[in-house]
Short mmCIF file of C-alpha atoms in Angstrom, two decimals:
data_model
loop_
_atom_site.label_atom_id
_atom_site.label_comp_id
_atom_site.label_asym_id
_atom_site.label_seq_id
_atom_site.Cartn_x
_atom_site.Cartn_y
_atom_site.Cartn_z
CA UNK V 436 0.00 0.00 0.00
CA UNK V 437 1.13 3.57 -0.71
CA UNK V 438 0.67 6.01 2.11
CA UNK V 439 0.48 8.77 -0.06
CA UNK V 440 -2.47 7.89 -2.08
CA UNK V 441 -4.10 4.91 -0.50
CA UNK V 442 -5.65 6.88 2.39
CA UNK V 443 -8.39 9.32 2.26
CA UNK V 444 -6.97 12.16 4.55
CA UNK V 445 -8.86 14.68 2.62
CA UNK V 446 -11.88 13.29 3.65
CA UNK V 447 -11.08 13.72 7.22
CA UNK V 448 -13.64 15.87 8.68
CA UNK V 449 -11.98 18.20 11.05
CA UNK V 450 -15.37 20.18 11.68
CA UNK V 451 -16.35 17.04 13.89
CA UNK V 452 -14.01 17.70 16.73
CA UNK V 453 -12.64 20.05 18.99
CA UNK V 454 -9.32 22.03 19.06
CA UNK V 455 -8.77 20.57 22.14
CA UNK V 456 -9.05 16.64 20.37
CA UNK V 457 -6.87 17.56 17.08
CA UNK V 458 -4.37 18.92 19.19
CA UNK V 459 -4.20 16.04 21.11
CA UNK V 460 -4.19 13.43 18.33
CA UNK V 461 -2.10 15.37 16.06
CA UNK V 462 0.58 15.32 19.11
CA UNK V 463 -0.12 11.63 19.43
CA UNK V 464 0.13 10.40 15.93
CA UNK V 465 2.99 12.71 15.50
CA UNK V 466 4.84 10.80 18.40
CA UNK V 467 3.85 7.63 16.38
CA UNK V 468 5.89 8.80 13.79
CA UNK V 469 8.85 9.60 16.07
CA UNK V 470 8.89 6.09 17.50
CA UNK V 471 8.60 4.34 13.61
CA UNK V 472 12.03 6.64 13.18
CA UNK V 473 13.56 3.66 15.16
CA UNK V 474 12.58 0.88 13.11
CA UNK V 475 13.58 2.92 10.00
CA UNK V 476 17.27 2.67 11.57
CA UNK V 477 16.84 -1.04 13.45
CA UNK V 478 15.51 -2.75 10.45
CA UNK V 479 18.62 -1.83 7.85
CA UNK V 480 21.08 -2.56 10.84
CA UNK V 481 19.62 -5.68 11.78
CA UNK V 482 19.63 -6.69 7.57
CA UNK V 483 23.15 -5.83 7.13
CA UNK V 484 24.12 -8.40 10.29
CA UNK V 485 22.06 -11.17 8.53
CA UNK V 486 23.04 -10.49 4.79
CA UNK V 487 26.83 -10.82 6.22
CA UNK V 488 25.73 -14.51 7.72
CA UNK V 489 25.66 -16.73 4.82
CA UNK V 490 23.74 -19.12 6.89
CA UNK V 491 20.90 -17.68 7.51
CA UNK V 492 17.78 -18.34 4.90
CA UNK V 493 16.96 -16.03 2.62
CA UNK V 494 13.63 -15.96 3.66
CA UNK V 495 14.24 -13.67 6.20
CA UNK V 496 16.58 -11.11 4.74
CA UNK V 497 13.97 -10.86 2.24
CA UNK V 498 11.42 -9.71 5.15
CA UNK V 499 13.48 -7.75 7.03
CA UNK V 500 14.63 -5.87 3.56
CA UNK V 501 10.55 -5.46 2.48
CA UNK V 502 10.21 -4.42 6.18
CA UNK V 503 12.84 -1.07 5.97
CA UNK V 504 10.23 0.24 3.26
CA UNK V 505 7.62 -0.88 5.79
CA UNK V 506 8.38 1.08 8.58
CA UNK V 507 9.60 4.18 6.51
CA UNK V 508 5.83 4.26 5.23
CA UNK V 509 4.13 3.55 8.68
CA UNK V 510 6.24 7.24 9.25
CA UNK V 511 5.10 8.52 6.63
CA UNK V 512 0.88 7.68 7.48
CA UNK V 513 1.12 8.67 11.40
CA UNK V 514 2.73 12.00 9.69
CA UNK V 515 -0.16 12.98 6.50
CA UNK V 516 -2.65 11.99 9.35
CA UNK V 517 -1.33 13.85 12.07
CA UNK V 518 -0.88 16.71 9.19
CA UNK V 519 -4.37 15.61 8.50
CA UNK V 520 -5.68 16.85 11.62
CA UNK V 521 -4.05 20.52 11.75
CA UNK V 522 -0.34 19.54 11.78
CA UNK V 523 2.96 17.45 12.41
CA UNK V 524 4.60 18.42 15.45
CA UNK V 525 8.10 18.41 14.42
CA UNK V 526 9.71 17.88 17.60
CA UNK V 527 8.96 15.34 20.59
CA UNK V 528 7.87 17.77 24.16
CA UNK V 529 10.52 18.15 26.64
CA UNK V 530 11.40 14.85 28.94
CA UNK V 531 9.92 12.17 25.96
CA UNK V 532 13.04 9.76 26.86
CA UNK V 533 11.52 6.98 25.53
CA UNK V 534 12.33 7.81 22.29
CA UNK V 535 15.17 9.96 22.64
CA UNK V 536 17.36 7.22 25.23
CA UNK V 537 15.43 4.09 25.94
CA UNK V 538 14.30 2.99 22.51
CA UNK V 539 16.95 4.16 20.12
CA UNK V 540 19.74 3.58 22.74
CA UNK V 541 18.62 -0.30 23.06
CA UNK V 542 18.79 -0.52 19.21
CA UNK V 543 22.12 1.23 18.59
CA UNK V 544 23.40 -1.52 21.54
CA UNK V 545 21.96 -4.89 19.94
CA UNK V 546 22.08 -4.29 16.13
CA UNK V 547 25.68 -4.13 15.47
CA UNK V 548 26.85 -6.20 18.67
CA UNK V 549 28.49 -9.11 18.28
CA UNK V 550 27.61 -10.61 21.51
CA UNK V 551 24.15 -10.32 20.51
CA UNK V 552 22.79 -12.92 18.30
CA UNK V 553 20.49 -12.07 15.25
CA UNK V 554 18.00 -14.58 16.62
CA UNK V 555 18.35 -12.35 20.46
CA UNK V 556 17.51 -9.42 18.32
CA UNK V 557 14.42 -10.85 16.47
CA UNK V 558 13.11 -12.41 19.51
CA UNK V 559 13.59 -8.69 21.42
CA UNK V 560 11.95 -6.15 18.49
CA UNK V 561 10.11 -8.11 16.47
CA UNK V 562 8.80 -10.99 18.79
CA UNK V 563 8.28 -8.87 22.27
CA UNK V 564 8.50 -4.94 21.52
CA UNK V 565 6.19 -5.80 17.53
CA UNK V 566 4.36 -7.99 19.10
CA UNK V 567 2.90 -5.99 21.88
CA UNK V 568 3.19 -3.41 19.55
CA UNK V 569 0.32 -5.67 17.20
CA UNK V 570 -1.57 -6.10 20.27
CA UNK V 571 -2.44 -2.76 21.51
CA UNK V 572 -2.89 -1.48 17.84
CA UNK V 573 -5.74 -4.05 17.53
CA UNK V 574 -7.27 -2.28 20.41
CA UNK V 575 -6.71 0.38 19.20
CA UNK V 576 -8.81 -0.38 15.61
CA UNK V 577 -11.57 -1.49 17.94
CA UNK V 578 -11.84 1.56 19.59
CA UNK V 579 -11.60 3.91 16.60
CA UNK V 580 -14.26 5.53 15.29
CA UNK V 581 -12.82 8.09 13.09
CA UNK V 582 -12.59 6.26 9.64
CA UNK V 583 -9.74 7.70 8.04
CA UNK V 584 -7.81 7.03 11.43
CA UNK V 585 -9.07 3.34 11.27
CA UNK V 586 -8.14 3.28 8.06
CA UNK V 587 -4.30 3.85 9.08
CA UNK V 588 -4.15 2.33 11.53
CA UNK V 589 -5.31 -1.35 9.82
CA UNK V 590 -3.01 -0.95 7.16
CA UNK V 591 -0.05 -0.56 9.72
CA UNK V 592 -1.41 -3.31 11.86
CA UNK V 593 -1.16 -5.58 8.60
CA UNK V 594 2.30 -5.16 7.83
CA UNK V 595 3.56 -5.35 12.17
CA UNK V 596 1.29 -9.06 12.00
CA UNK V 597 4.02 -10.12 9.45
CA UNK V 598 6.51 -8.59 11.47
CA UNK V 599 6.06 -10.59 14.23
CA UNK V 600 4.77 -13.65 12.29
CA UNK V 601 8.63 -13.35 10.52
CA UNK V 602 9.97 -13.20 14.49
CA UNK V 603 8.43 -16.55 15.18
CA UNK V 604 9.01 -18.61 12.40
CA UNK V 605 12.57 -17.63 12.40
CA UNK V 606 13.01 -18.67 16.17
CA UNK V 607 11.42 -21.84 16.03
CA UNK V 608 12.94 -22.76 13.16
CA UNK V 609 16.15 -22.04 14.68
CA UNK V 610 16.29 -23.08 18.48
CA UNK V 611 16.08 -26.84 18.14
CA UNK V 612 19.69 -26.22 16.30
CA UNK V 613 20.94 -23.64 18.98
CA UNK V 614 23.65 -24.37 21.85
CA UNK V 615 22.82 -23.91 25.08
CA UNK V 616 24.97 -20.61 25.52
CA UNK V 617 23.65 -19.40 22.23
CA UNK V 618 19.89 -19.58 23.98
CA UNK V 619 20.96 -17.65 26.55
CA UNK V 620 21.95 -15.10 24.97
CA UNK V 621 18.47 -15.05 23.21
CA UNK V 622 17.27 -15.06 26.83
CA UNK V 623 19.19 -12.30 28.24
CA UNK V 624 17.74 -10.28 25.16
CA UNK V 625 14.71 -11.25 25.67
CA UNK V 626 15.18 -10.30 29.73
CA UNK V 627 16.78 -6.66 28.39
CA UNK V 628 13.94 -5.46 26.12
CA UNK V 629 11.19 -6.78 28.87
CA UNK V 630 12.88 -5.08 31.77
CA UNK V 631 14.59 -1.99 30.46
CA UNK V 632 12.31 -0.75 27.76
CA UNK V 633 8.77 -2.43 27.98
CA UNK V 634 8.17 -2.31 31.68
CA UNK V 635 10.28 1.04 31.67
CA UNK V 636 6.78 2.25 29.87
CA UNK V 637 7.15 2.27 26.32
CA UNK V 638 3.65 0.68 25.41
CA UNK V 639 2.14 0.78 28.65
CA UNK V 640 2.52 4.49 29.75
CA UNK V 641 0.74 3.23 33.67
CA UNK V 642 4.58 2.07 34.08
CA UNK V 643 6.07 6.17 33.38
CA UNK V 644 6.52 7.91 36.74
CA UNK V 645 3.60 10.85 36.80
CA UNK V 646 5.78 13.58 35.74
CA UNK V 647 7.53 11.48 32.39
CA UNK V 648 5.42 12.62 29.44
CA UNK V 649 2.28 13.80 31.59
CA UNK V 650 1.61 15.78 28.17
CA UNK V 651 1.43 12.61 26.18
CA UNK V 652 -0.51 11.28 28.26
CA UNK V 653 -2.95 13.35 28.87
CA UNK V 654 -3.25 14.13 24.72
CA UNK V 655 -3.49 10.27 24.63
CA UNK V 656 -6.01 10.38 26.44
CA UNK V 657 -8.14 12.71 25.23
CA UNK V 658 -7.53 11.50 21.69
CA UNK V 659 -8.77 8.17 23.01
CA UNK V 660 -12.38 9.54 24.38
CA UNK V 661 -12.27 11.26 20.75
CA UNK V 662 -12.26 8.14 19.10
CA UNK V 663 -8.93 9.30 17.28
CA UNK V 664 -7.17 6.56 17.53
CA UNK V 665 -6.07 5.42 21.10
CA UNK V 666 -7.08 3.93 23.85
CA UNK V 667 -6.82 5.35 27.77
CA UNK V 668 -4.11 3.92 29.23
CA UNK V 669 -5.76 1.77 31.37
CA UNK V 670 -7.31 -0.38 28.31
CA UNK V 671 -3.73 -0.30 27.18
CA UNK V 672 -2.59 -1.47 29.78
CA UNK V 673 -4.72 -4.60 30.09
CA UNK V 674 -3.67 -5.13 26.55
CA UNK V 675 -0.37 -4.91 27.71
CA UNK V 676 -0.68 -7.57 30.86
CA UNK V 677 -2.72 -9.88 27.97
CA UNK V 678 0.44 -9.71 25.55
CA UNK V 679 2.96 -10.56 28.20
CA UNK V 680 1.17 -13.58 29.46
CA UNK V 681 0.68 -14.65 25.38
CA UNK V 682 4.68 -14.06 25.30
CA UNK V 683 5.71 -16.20 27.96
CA UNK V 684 3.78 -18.91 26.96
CA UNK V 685 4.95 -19.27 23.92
CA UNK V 686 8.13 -18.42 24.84
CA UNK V 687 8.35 -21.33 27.51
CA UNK V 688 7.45 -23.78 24.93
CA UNK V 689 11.58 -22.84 23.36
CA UNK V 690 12.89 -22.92 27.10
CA UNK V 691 12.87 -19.26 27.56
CA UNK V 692 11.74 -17.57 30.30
CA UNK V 693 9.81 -14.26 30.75
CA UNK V 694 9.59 -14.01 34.56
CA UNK V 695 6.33 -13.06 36.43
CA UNK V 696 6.13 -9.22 36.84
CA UNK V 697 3.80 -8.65 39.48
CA UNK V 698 3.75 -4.92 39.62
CA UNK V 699 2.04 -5.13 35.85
CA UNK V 700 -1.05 -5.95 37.72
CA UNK V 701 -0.20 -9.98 37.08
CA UNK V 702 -1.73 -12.13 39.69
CA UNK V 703 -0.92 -15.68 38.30
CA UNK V 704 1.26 -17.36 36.20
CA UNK V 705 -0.01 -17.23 32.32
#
């Protein structure tokens, strides 16, 4: 799909809503372009440590190479909509760290490390942090009312599915042939995205101390009772406990092991 001419922005109907709600979703969907920036630098990275394994199937250098297009068009929707509804906001508000440290400091770290596998870095970005990512965007579709909104945000949610689907298929292919140490240090991957950038609040913004991004959240929020494409952060974060308790199960099934975090709101083992 082409973001340019695929989706109907000019049929979004501004008239419907208040300043108050396009401010709020244009500073949301902008941010959704800020965090895509990542995965427009990740997924090249992560290509150029597979293309120089000769071992590794095809297959999935052919994904991850379809996939840097991929996330340099989910940019480019979250930007015409969030231009869409009165403007871009060029720059992320003072104290968003999670894109500025967390996120982008975590992918500069694992793509061109040595000591970290290929397979670590599927199973961290596009197994845990694409996956959740899938999860909450499907809430997010149910919950939007607006349709040129819904209309984004199903064409993105189409292309992270296959993301993730990639993630999978490529770890369970390759863990029955894996060493010991060389699962571990898909575990430890695993235990560094879960710890130090998921429950650090990246998708679930209930884990940001109250003063970290209080404007996103609040524009979130607002967005969300507009039916611009959110949900409060509370439904998010349900989605959020839900995902986990998917990921460890199906993680425990390869021998790795997402640990119990109770102050998620978990109250029993998946």
């Amino acid at each position: 799909w082409d973001p340019e001419t695929d989706i109907p922005y000019a049929t979004f109907d501004r008239s419907k809503f208040s300043q108050e709600q396009l401010d709020a979703a244009r500073l949301g969907w902008s941010r959704r372009a800020w965090t895509e920036y990542t995965g427009v630098i990740e997924s090249p990275a992560m290509l150029i440590r597979l293309a120089l394994d000769g071992q590794i199937p095809i297959e999935v250098k052919f994904v991850l190479a379809a996939k840097v297009v991929e996330e340099a068009r989910h940019c480019e929707a979250s930007f015409l909509l969030a231009e869409a509804m009165g403007g871009y906001v060029v720059e992320p508000p003072p104290g968003d760290a999670i894109v500025k440290m967390v996120v982008a400091g975590f992918r500069d770290r694992l793509a061109f490390n040595p000591d970290v596998s290929p397979e670590a870095g599927l199973a961290a970005w596009h197994i845990i942090s694409e996956g959740i990512a899938v999860d909450i965007f499907a809430a997010r579709y149910r919950a939007c009312k607006e349709p040129v909104t819904k209309e984004v945000l199903r064409l993105i949610l189409q292309d992270e599915v296959r993301h993730v689907a990639v993630g999978w298929d490529y770890l369970e292919y390759r863990i029955p042939q894996m060493t010991k140490a060389e699962i571990q240090v898909v575990q430890d991957a695993v235990l560094e995205i879960m710890e130090n950038v998921e429950m650090k609040g990246f998708h679930s913004m209930c884990l940001l101390p109250d003063d970290l991004e209080s404007e996103l959240k609040e524009a979130e929020a607002i967005a969300a009772a507009a039916g611009l494409g959110f949900c409060s952060a509370e439904q998010e974060h349900e989605v959020f406990v839900r995902s986990i308790q998917s990921l460890r199960k199906r993680f425990g099934k390869m021998g790795i092991t997402v640990p119990l975090y109770a102050e998620i709101g978990e109250t029993q083992p998946a």
